[in-house]
């Protein structure tokens, strides 16, 4: 049990060290620095206030660009998904900080090369998502900023717009997957090639492993239909 072993390590007991190199845990690096100056409650407060201010900035920016319906829709969407709670959670908060920051950067783009720059930005955002996220709401860093950018700035025929959507999506995926592969390669260099295969096995388990229908992980397992329905019921 994680809590038991953590307590033993803090109190001087001997615990086994297990490699956990499949994620970047970039958020942990930020928290370690912040913990030098404040406690966990203060960190949550700072994240929530910073995030709310960033989302308000997006709403104001959209309103000033005469996108009143989009600004209201964005604000309502933030409230409907309980964005304040997400920002108060260290696991989800970083994605809810990255989303408005990405939107604000996209809204500042101009010139004839803005679409090319936007596609490149999505690759960088994919990399940052893999670095900071802990498999929570990572796809929001693509879907929400792209939707806002598409509604406001994307011009041309439907064919061109669909191509732009695919281009940005592929770039985001390249950044996201490439960042994960970089971590696994670095882990293999430092810890040996077994670290790479261990990380790959754990990723495969999370994509195709057993899913329990209850809190008891060894209880009844979900079938394909139940997994598909769970996508909607658990994200409602």
Coordinates of N, CA and C in Angstrom, one line a residue:
X1 N 0.8 -1.2 0.0 CA 0.0 0.0 0.0 C 0.9 1.2 0.0
X2 N 0.5 2.2 -0.9 CA 1.4 3.4 -1.0 C 1.5 4.2 0.3
X3 N 0.3 4.3 1.0 CA 0.4 5.1 2.2 C 1.2 4.5 3.3
X4 N 1.1 3.1 3.4 CA 1.9 2.4 4.4 C 3.4 2.6 4.1
X5 N 3.8 2.3 2.9 CA 5.2 2.4 2.5 C 5.8 3.8 2.6
X6 N 4.9 4.8 2.3 CA 5.3 6.2 2.4 C 5.6 6.5 3.9
X7 N 4.7 6.1 4.8 CA 4.9 6.3 6.2 C 6.1 5.6 6.7
X8 N 6.4 4.4 6.3 CA 7.6 3.7 6.7 C 8.8 4.4 6.3
X9 N 8.8 4.9 5.0 CA 10.0 5.6 4.5 C 10.3 6.9 5.3
X10 N 9.2 7.6 5.6 CA 9.3 8.9 6.4 C 9.8 8.7 7.8
X11 N 9.4 7.6 8.4 CA 9.7 7.3 9.8 C 11.0 6.5 9.9
X12 N 11.7 6.3 8.8 CA 13.0 5.6 8.9 C 13.0 4.1 8.6
X13 N 11.8 3.6 8.3 CA 11.7 2.2 8.0 C 12.3 1.9 6.6
X14 N 12.7 0.6 6.3 CA 13.2 0.2 5.0 C 12.1 -0.2 4.1
X15 N 12.0 0.5 3.0 CA 11.0 0.1 2.0 C 11.7 -0.1 0.6
X16 N 11.1 -0.9 -0.2 CA 11.6 -1.2 -1.5 C 11.4 -0.1 -2.4
X17 N 12.5 0.2 -3.2 CA 12.4 1.3 -4.2 C 12.0 0.7 -5.5
X18 N 10.9 1.2 -6.1 CA 10.4 0.7 -7.3 C 10.4 1.8 -8.4
X19 N 10.9 1.5 -9.6 CA 11.0 2.5 -10.6 C 9.6 2.9 -11.1
X20 N 9.4 4.2 -11.2 CA 8.1 4.7 -11.7 C 8.4 5.8 -12.8
X21 N 9.1 5.3 -13.8 CA 9.6 6.2 -14.8 C 8.7 6.4 -16.0
X22 N 7.5 5.8 -16.0 CA 6.7 5.9 -17.2 C 6.1 7.3 -17.4
X23 N 5.9 8.1 -16.3 CA 5.4 9.4 -16.5 C 6.5 10.5 -16.2
X24 N 6.3 11.7 -16.7 CA 7.3 12.7 -16.5 C 7.2 13.3 -15.1
X25 N 6.0 13.4 -14.5 CA 5.8 14.0 -13.2 C 6.3 15.4 -13.1
X26 N 6.1 16.2 -14.2 CA 6.6 17.5 -14.2 C 5.9 18.4 -13.1
X27 N 4.6 18.0 -12.8 CA 3.9 18.8 -11.8 C 4.6 18.6 -10.4
X28 N 5.1 17.4 -10.2 CA 5.8 17.2 -8.9 C 7.0 18.1 -8.7
X29 N 7.7 18.3 -9.8 CA 8.9 19.2 -9.8 C 8.4 20.7 -9.4
X30 N 7.3 21.1 -9.9 CA 6.8 22.4 -9.6 C 6.4 22.5 -8.1
X31 N 5.7 21.4 -7.7 CA 5.2 21.4 -6.3 C 6.4 21.4 -5.3
X32 N 7.4 20.7 -5.6 CA 8.6 20.6 -4.7 C 9.2 22.0 -4.5
X33 N 9.2 22.8 -5.6 CA 9.7 24.2 -5.4 C 8.8 25.0 -4.6
X34 N 7.5 24.9 -4.9 CA 6.5 25.7 -4.1 C 6.5 25.3 -2.6
X35 N 6.7 24.0 -2.3 CA 6.7 23.6 -1.0 C 7.8 24.2 -0.1
X36 N 8.8 24.7 -0.8 CA 9.9 25.4 -0.1 C 9.4 26.7 0.5
X37 N 8.3 27.2 0.0 CA 7.8 28.6 0.4 C 6.4 28.6 1.0
X38 N 5.6 27.6 0.8 CA 4.3 27.5 1.3 C 3.8 26.1 1.5
X39 N 2.7 26.0 2.2 CA 2.2 24.6 2.5 C 1.2 24.2 1.4
X40 N 0.7 23.0 1.5 CA -0.2 22.5 0.4 C -1.4 23.2 0.2
X41 N -2.0 23.7 1.3 CA -3.3 24.5 1.2 C -3.0 25.8 0.5
X42 N -1.9 26.5 0.7 CA -1.6 27.7 0.1 C -1.3 27.5 -1.4
X43 N -0.7 26.3 -1.7 CA -0.4 26.0 -3.1 C -1.8 25.8 -3.9
X44 N -2.7 25.1 -3.3 CA -4.0 24.9 -3.9 C -4.7 26.3 -4.1
X45 N -4.6 27.2 -3.1 CA -5.2 28.5 -3.3 C -4.6 29.3 -4.4
X46 N -3.2 29.2 -4.5 CA -2.5 29.9 -5.6 C -2.9 29.4 -6.9
X47 N -3.0 28.1 -7.1 CA -3.4 27.5 -8.3 C -4.8 27.9 -8.7
X48 N -5.7 27.8 -7.7 CA -7.1 28.1 -8.1 C -7.3 29.6 -8.5
X49 N -6.7 30.5 -7.7 CA -6.8 31.9 -8.0 C -6.1 32.2 -9.4
X50 N -4.9 31.6 -9.6 CA -4.3 31.9 -10.9 C -5.1 31.3 -12.0
X51 N -5.6 30.1 -11.9 CA -6.4 29.5 -12.9 C -7.7 30.3 -13.2
X52 N -8.4 30.8 -12.2 CA -9.6 31.5 -12.4 C -9.3 32.8 -13.1
X53 N -8.2 33.5 -12.7 CA -7.8 34.7 -13.4 C -7.5 34.5 -14.8
X54 N -6.8 33.4 -15.1 CA -6.5 33.1 -16.5 C -7.8 32.8 -17.3
X55 N -8.8 32.1 -16.8 CA -10.0 31.8 -17.5 C -10.8 33.1 -17.6
X56 N -10.8 34.0 -16.6 CA -11.5 35.3 -16.8 C -10.8 36.1 -17.9
X57 N -9.5 36.0 -18.0 CA -8.8 36.7 -19.0 C -9.2 36.2 -20.4
X58 N -9.5 34.9 -20.6 CA -9.9 34.4 -21.8 C -11.3 34.9 -22.1
X59 N -12.2 34.9 -21.2 CA -13.6 35.4 -21.4 C -13.5 36.9 -21.8
X60 N -12.7 37.7 -21.1 CA -12.6 39.1 -21.4 C -12.0 39.3 -22.8
X61 N -11.0 38.6 -23.1 CA -10.4 38.7 -24.4 C -11.4 38.3 -25.6
X62 N -12.1 37.3 -25.4 CA -13.1 36.9 -26.4 C -14.2 38.0 -26.5
X63 N -14.6 38.5 -25.4 CA -15.6 39.6 -25.4 C -15.2 40.8 -26.1
X64 N -13.9 41.2 -25.9 CA -13.3 42.4 -26.5 C -13.1 42.2 -28.0
X65 N -13.0 40.9 -28.4 CA -12.9 40.6 -29.8 C -14.3 40.4 -30.5
X66 N -15.3 40.9 -29.8 CA -16.7 40.8 -30.3 C -17.2 39.4 -30.5
X67 N -16.7 38.5 -29.7 CA -17.2 37.1 -29.6 C -17.9 36.9 -28.4
X68 N -19.0 37.6 -28.2 CA -19.8 37.6 -27.0 C -20.4 36.2 -26.7
X69 N -21.0 35.6 -27.7 CA -21.6 34.3 -27.5 C -20.6 33.3 -27.1
X70 N -19.4 33.3 -27.8 CA -18.3 32.4 -27.4 C -17.8 32.6 -26.0
X71 N -17.7 33.9 -25.6 CA -17.2 34.2 -24.3 C -18.1 33.7 -23.2
X72 N -19.4 33.8 -23.4 CA -20.4 33.3 -22.5 C -20.4 31.8 -22.5
X73 N -20.3 31.2 -23.6 CA -20.3 29.7 -23.7 C -19.1 29.2 -23.0
X74 N -18.0 29.8 -23.2 CA -16.7 29.4 -22.5 C -16.9 29.5 -21.0
X75 N -17.4 30.6 -20.5 CA -17.6 30.8 -19.0 C -18.6 29.7 -18.5
X76 N -19.7 29.5 -19.2 CA -20.6 28.5 -18.8 C -20.0 27.1 -18.8
X77 N -19.2 26.8 -19.8 CA -18.6 25.4 -19.9 C -17.6 25.2 -18.7
X78 N -16.9 26.3 -18.3 CA -16.0 26.2 -17.2 C -16.8 25.9 -15.9
X79 N -17.9 26.6 -15.7 CA -18.8 26.3 -14.5 C -19.4 25.0 -14.5
X80 N -19.9 24.5 -15.7 CA -20.6 23.2 -15.8 C -19.7 22.0 -15.5
X81 N -18.4 22.2 -15.8 CA -17.4 21.1 -15.5 C -16.8 21.2 -14.1
X82 N -17.3 22.2 -13.4 CA -16.8 22.5 -12.0 C -15.3 22.8 -12.1
X83 N -14.9 23.8 -12.9 CA -13.5 24.1 -13.1 C -12.8 24.6 -11.9
X84 N -13.6 25.2 -10.9 CA -13.0 25.7 -9.7 C -12.5 24.5 -8.9
X85 N -13.3 23.4 -8.8 CA -12.8 22.2 -8.1 C -11.6 21.6 -8.8
X86 N -11.6 21.6 -10.1 CA -10.4 21.0 -10.8 C -9.2 21.8 -10.5
X87 N -9.3 23.1 -10.4 CA -8.1 24.0 -10.2 C -7.6 23.8 -8.7
X88 N -8.5 23.4 -7.8 CA -8.2 23.1 -6.4 C -7.6 21.7 -6.2
X89 N -7.6 20.9 -7.3 CA -7.0 19.6 -7.2 C -5.7 19.6 -7.9
X90 N -4.6 19.2 -7.2 CA -3.3 19.2 -7.8 C -3.1 18.2 -9.0
X91 N -4.0 17.2 -9.0 CA -3.9 16.3 -10.1 C -4.5 16.8 -11.4
X92 N -5.6 17.6 -11.3 CA -6.2 18.1 -12.5 C -5.8 19.6 -12.8
X93 N -5.4 20.3 -11.8 CA -5.2 21.7 -11.9 C -4.3 22.2 -13.0
X94 N -3.2 21.4 -13.3 CA -2.2 21.9 -14.3 C -2.9 21.9 -15.7
X95 N -3.8 21.0 -16.0 CA -4.4 21.0 -17.3 C -5.3 22.2 -17.4
X96 N -6.0 22.5 -16.3 CA -6.9 23.7 -16.3 C -6.2 25.0 -16.3
X97 N -4.9 25.0 -16.1 CA -4.0 26.1 -16.2 C -3.5 26.2 -17.7
X98 N -3.2 25.1 -18.2 CA -2.6 25.0 -19.6 C -3.6 25.4 -20.6
X99 N -4.9 25.0 -20.4 CA -5.9 25.3 -21.4 C -6.0 26.8 -21.7
X100 N -6.3 27.7 -20.6 CA -6.4 29.1 -20.9 C -5.2 29.8 -21.4
X101 N -4.0 29.3 -20.9 CA -2.7 29.9 -21.4 C -2.6 29.6 -22.9
X102 N -2.9 28.4 -23.3 CA -2.9 28.1 -24.8 C -3.8 29.0 -25.6
X103 N -5.0 29.1 -25.1 CA -6.0 30.0 -25.8 C -5.5 31.4 -25.9
X104 N -5.0 31.9 -24.8 CA -4.5 33.3 -24.9 C -3.3 33.5 -25.9
X105 N -2.5 32.5 -25.9 CA -1.4 32.6 -26.9 C -1.9 32.5 -28.3
X106 N -2.9 31.6 -28.6 CA -3.5 31.5 -29.9 C -4.2 32.8 -30.3
X107 N -4.9 33.4 -29.4 CA -5.6 34.7 -29.7 C -4.7 35.8 -30.0
X108 N -3.4 35.7 -29.6 CA -2.4 36.8 -29.9 C -1.8 36.6 -31.3
X109 N -2.0 35.5 -31.9 CA -1.4 35.3 -33.2 C -2.0 36.2 -34.3
X110 N -1.1 36.6 -35.2 CA -1.6 37.4 -36.3 C -0.7 37.2 -37.5
X111 N -1.0 37.8 -38.6 CA -0.2 37.6 -39.8 C -0.6 36.5 -40.7
X112 N 0.0 36.4 -41.8 CA -0.4 35.4 -42.8 C 0.0 34.0 -42.4
X113 N 1.0 33.8 -41.5 CA 1.5 32.5 -41.0 C 0.9 32.1 -39.7
X114 N -0.3 32.7 -39.3 CA -0.8 32.4 -38.0 C -1.3 30.9 -37.9
X115 N -1.8 30.4 -39.0 CA -2.2 29.0 -38.9 C -1.0 28.0 -38.8
X116 N 0.0 28.3 -39.5 CA 1.3 27.5 -39.3 C 1.8 27.6 -37.9
X117 N 1.8 28.8 -37.4 CA 2.3 29.0 -36.0 C 1.4 28.3 -35.0
X118 N 0.0 28.3 -35.2 CA -0.9 27.6 -34.4 C -0.7 26.1 -34.3
X119 N -0.4 25.5 -35.5 CA -0.2 24.1 -35.6 C 1.1 23.8 -34.8
X120 N 2.1 24.6 -34.9 CA 3.4 24.4 -34.2 C 3.1 24.5 -32.6
X121 N 2.3 25.5 -32.3 CA 2.0 25.7 -30.9 C 1.3 24.4 -30.3
X122 N 0.4 23.8 -31.1 CA -0.2 22.6 -30.6 C 0.7 21.4 -30.3
X123 N 1.8 21.4 -31.1 CA 2.8 20.4 -30.8 C 3.5 20.6 -29.5
X124 N 3.8 21.9 -29.2 CA 4.4 22.3 -28.0 C 3.5 22.0 -26.8
X125 N 2.2 22.3 -27.0 CA 1.2 22.1 -26.0 C 1.1 20.6 -25.7
X126 N 1.2 19.7 -26.7 CA 1.1 18.3 -26.5 C 2.3 17.8 -25.7
X127 N 3.5 18.4 -25.9 CA 4.6 18.1 -25.1 C 4.5 18.5 -23.6
X128 N 4.0 19.7 -23.4 CA 3.7 20.2 -22.1 C 2.7 19.4 -21.4
X129 N 1.7 18.9 -22.1 CA 0.6 18.1 -21.5 C 1.2 16.8 -21.0
X130 N 2.0 16.1 -21.8 CA 2.7 14.9 -21.4 C 3.6 15.1 -20.2
X131 N 4.2 16.3 -20.1 CA 5.1 16.6 -19.0 C 4.4 16.9 -17.7
X132 N 3.3 17.6 -17.7 CA 2.6 18.0 -16.5 C 1.4 17.1 -16.1
X133 N 0.8 16.4 -17.1 CA -0.4 15.6 -16.8 C -0.1 14.3 -16.2
X134 N -1.1 13.8 -15.4 CA -1.0 12.5 -14.8 C -2.2 11.6 -15.3
X135 N -2.4 11.6 -16.6 CA -3.5 10.9 -17.2 C -4.9 11.3 -16.6
X136 N -5.2 12.6 -16.7 CA -6.4 13.1 -16.2 C -7.3 13.6 -17.3
X137 N -7.2 14.8 -17.7 CA -8.0 15.5 -18.7 C -7.1 16.0 -19.8
X138 N -6.2 15.2 -20.2 CA -5.1 15.7 -21.1 C -5.7 16.2 -22.5
X139 N -6.8 15.6 -23.0 CA -7.2 16.0 -24.3 C -7.9 17.3 -24.3
X140 N -8.2 17.9 -23.2 CA -8.8 19.2 -23.1 C -7.8 20.3 -23.6
X141 N -6.5 20.0 -23.5 CA -5.5 21.0 -24.0 C -5.5 21.1 -25.5
X142 N -6.1 20.2 -26.2 CA -6.2 20.3 -27.6 C -7.7 20.7 -28.0
X143 N -8.7 20.0 -27.5 CA -10.0 20.2 -28.0 C -10.5 21.6 -27.7
X144 N -10.3 22.1 -26.5 CA -10.9 23.4 -26.1 C -10.1 24.6 -26.8
X145 N -8.8 24.6 -26.8 CA -8.1 25.7 -27.5 C -8.4 25.7 -29.0
X146 N -8.4 24.5 -29.6 CA -8.6 24.4 -31.0 C -10.0 24.9 -31.4
X147 N -11.0 24.5 -30.6 CA -12.4 25.0 -30.8 C -12.5 26.5 -30.8
X148 N -11.9 27.1 -29.8 CA -11.9 28.6 -29.7 C -11.2 29.2 -30.9
X149 N -10.0 28.7 -31.3 CA -9.3 29.2 -32.4 C -10.0 29.0 -33.7
X150 N -10.6 27.8 -33.9 CA -11.3 27.5 -35.1 C -12.5 28.5 -35.3
X151 N -13.3 28.7 -34.3 CA -14.4 29.6 -34.4 C -14.0 31.0 -34.7
X152 N -13.0 31.5 -34.1 CA -12.6 32.9 -34.2 C -11.8 33.2 -35.5
X153 N -10.8 32.4 -35.8 CA -9.8 32.8 -36.7 C -9.7 31.9 -38.0
X154 N -10.2 30.7 -38.0 CA -10.0 29.8 -39.1 C -10.9 30.3 -40.3
X155 N -10.3 30.5 -41.4 CA -11.0 30.9 -42.6 C -10.7 29.9 -43.8
X156 N -11.6 30.0 -44.8 CA -11.3 29.2 -46.0 C -12.4 28.1 -46.1
X157 N -12.3 27.2 -47.1 CA -13.3 26.2 -47.4 C -13.3 25.2 -46.3
X158 N -14.4 24.4 -46.3 CA -14.5 23.3 -45.3 C -13.4 22.3 -45.5
X159 N -13.0 22.1 -46.7 CA -11.9 21.1 -46.9 C -10.6 21.6 -46.3
X160 N -10.3 22.9 -46.4 CA -9.1 23.4 -45.8 C -9.2 23.4 -44.3
X161 N -10.4 23.7 -43.8 CA -10.6 23.7 -42.3 C -10.4 22.3 -41.7
X162 N -11.0 21.3 -42.4 CA -10.8 19.9 -41.9 C -9.3 19.5 -42.0
X163 N -8.6 19.9 -43.0 CA -7.2 19.6 -43.1 C -6.4 20.3 -42.0
X164 N -6.8 21.5 -41.6 CA -6.2 22.2 -40.6 C -6.4 21.6 -39.2
X165 N -7.7 21.1 -39.0 CA -8.0 20.3 -37.8 C -7.1 19.1 -37.7
X166 N -7.0 18.3 -38.8 CA -6.2 17.1 -38.7 C -4.7 17.5 -38.5
X167 N -4.3 18.6 -39.1 CA -2.9 19.0 -39.0 C -2.5 19.3 -37.5
X168 N -3.4 20.1 -36.9 CA -3.2 20.5 -35.5 C -3.3 19.3 -34.6
X169 N -4.3 18.4 -34.9 CA -4.4 17.2 -34.0 C -3.2 16.3 -34.1
X170 N -2.7 16.1 -35.3 CA -1.6 15.2 -35.5 C -0.4 15.9 -34.8
X171 N -0.2 17.2 -34.9 CA 0.9 17.8 -34.2 C 0.8 17.6 -32.7
X172 N -0.4 17.8 -32.2 CA -0.6 17.6 -30.7 C -0.2 16.2 -30.3
X173 N -0.6 15.2 -31.1 CA -0.4 13.8 -30.8 C 1.1 13.5 -30.9
X174 N 1.8 14.1 -31.9 CA 3.2 13.9 -32.0 C 4.0 14.5 -30.8
X175 N 3.6 15.7 -30.4 CA 4.2 16.2 -29.2 C 3.9 15.4 -28.0
X176 N 2.7 14.9 -27.8 CA 2.3 14.2 -26.6 C 3.0 12.8 -26.6
X177 N 2.9 12.0 -27.7 CA 3.5 10.7 -27.7 C 5.0 10.8 -27.7
X178 N 5.5 11.8 -28.5 CA 7.0 11.9 -28.6 C 7.6 12.2 -27.2
X179 N 6.9 13.0 -26.4 CA 7.4 13.4 -25.1 C 7.4 12.1 -24.2
X180 N 6.4 11.3 -24.3 CA 6.4 10.0 -23.5 C 7.5 9.1 -24.0
X181 N 7.7 9.0 -25.3 CA 8.8 8.1 -25.8 C 10.2 8.7 -25.3
X182 N 10.3 10.0 -25.3 CA 11.6 10.6 -24.8 C 11.9 10.2 -23.4
X183 N 10.8 10.2 -22.5 CA 11.0 9.8 -21.1 C 11.4 8.4 -21.0
X184 N 10.8 7.5 -21.8 CA 11.1 6.1 -21.7 C 12.5 5.8 -22.3
X185 N 12.9 6.5 -23.3 CA 14.2 6.3 -23.8 C 15.3 6.8 -22.8
X186 N 15.0 7.9 -22.2 CA 16.0 8.4 -21.2 C 16.0 7.4 -20.0
X187 N 14.9 6.9 -19.6 CA 14.8 5.9 -18.5 C 15.6 4.7 -18.9
X188 N 15.5 4.2 -20.2 CA 16.3 3.1 -20.6 C 17.8 3.3 -20.6
X189 N 18.2 4.6 -21.0 CA 19.6 4.9 -21.0 C 20.2 4.9 -19.6
X190 N 19.4 5.4 -18.6 CA 19.8 5.6 -17.2 C 19.7 4.3 -16.5
X191 N 18.5 3.6 -16.6 CA 18.2 2.4 -15.8 C 18.3 1.1 -16.5
X192 N 18.5 1.2 -17.8 CA 18.6 -0.1 -18.5 C 17.4 -0.3 -19.4
X193 N 17.5 -1.1 -20.4 CA 16.4 -1.3 -21.4 C 15.2 -1.9 -20.8
X194 N 15.3 -2.6 -19.6 CA 14.1 -3.1 -19.0 C 13.1 -2.0 -18.6
X195 N 13.7 -0.8 -18.3 CA 12.8 0.3 -17.9 C 11.9 0.7 -19.0
X196 N 12.4 0.6 -20.3 CA 11.6 1.0 -21.4 C 10.4 0.0 -21.6
X197 N 10.7 -1.3 -21.5 CA 9.7 -2.3 -21.7 C 8.7 -2.3 -20.6
X198 N 9.2 -2.0 -19.3 CA 8.3 -2.0 -18.2 C 7.3 -0.8 -18.4
X199 N 7.8 0.3 -18.9 CA 6.9 1.5 -19.1 C 5.9 1.1 -20.2
X200 N 6.3 0.5 -21.2 CA 5.4 0.1 -22.4 C 4.4 -0.9 -21.9
X201 N 4.8 -1.9 -21.0 CA 3.8 -2.8 -20.5 C 2.7 -2.2 -19.7
X202 N 3.2 -1.2 -18.8 CA 2.2 -0.5 -18.0 C 1.2 0.3 -18.8
X203 N 1.7 0.9 -19.9 CA 0.9 1.7 -20.8 C -0.1 0.8 -21.5
X204 N 0.3 -0.4 -21.9 CA -0.6 -1.3 -22.5 C -1.6 -1.8 -21.6
X205 N -1.3 -2.0 -20.3 CA -2.2 -2.5 -19.3 C -3.3 -1.4 -19.1
X206 N -3.0 -0.1 -19.1 CA -4.0 0.9 -18.9 C -4.9 1.1 -20.1
X207 N -4.4 0.7 -21.3 CA -5.2 0.8 -22.5 C -6.1 -0.4 -22.7
X208 N -5.6 -1.6 -22.3 CA -6.4 -2.8 -22.5 C -6.5 -3.7 -21.4
X209 N -6.2 -3.3 -20.2 CA -6.3 -4.1 -19.0 C -7.7 -4.3 -18.5
X210 N -7.8 -5.1 -17.4 CA -9.1 -5.3 -16.8 C -9.7 -4.1 -16.1
X211 N -11.0 -3.9 -16.2 CA -11.7 -2.8 -15.5 C -12.7 -3.4 -14.6
X212 N -12.6 -3.1 -13.3 CA -13.6 -3.6 -12.4 C -14.9 -2.8 -12.4
X213 N -16.0 -3.5 -12.1 CA -17.3 -2.8 -12.0 C -17.5 -2.2 -10.6
X214 N -16.6 -2.4 -9.7 CA -16.8 -1.9 -8.3 C -15.5 -1.5 -7.8
X215 N -15.5 -1.0 -6.6 CA -14.2 -0.6 -6.0 C -13.3 -1.7 -5.7
X216 N -13.8 -2.9 -5.7 CA -13.0 -4.1 -5.5 C -12.4 -4.5 -6.8
X217 N -11.1 -4.3 -6.9 CA -10.4 -4.5 -8.1 C -10.3 -5.9 -8.6
X218 N -10.6 -6.9 -7.7 CA -10.6 -8.3 -8.1 C -12.0 -8.8 -8.2
X219 N -13.0 -7.9 -8.3 CA -14.4 -8.2 -8.4 C -14.8 -8.5 -9.9
X220 N -16.1 -8.3 -10.2 CA -16.6 -8.6 -11.5 C -16.0 -7.6 -12.5
X221 N -15.5 -8.1 -13.7 CA -14.9 -7.2 -14.6 C -15.9 -6.7 -15.7
X222 N -15.6 -5.5 -16.2 CA -16.5 -5.0 -17.2 C -16.2 -5.5 -18.6
X223 N -17.3 -5.7 -19.4 CA -17.1 -6.2 -20.7 C -17.0 -5.0 -21.7
X224 N -16.9 -5.3 -23.0 CA -16.7 -4.2 -24.0 C -17.8 -3.2 -24.0
X225 N -19.1 -3.7 -23.9 CA -20.2 -2.8 -23.9 C -20.2 -1.9 -22.7
X226 N -19.9 -2.5 -21.6 CA -19.9 -1.7 -20.3 C -18.8 -0.7 -20.3
X227 N -17.7 -1.0 -20.9 CA -16.6 -0.1 -21.0 C -17.0 1.1 -21.9
X228 N -17.7 0.8 -23.0 CA -18.1 1.9 -23.9 C -19.1 2.8 -23.2
X229 N -20.1 2.2 -22.5 CA -21.1 3.0 -21.8 C -20.4 3.8 -20.6
X230 N -19.3 3.3 -20.1 CA -18.6 4.0 -19.0 C -18.0 5.3 -19.5
X231 N -17.7 5.3 -20.8 CA -17.1 6.6 -21.3 C -18.1 7.7 -21.1
X232 N -19.4 7.5 -21.2 CA -20.4 8.5 -21.1 C -20.8 8.7 -19.7
X233 N -21.1 7.6 -19.0 CA -21.6 7.7 -17.6 C -20.5 8.3 -16.6
X234 N -19.3 8.0 -16.8 CA -18.2 8.4 -15.9 C -17.7 9.8 -16.3
X235 N -18.1 10.3 -17.4 CA -17.6 11.7 -17.8 C -18.8 12.6 -17.9
X236 N -20.0 12.2 -17.4 CA -21.2 13.0 -17.5 C -21.0 14.2 -16.5

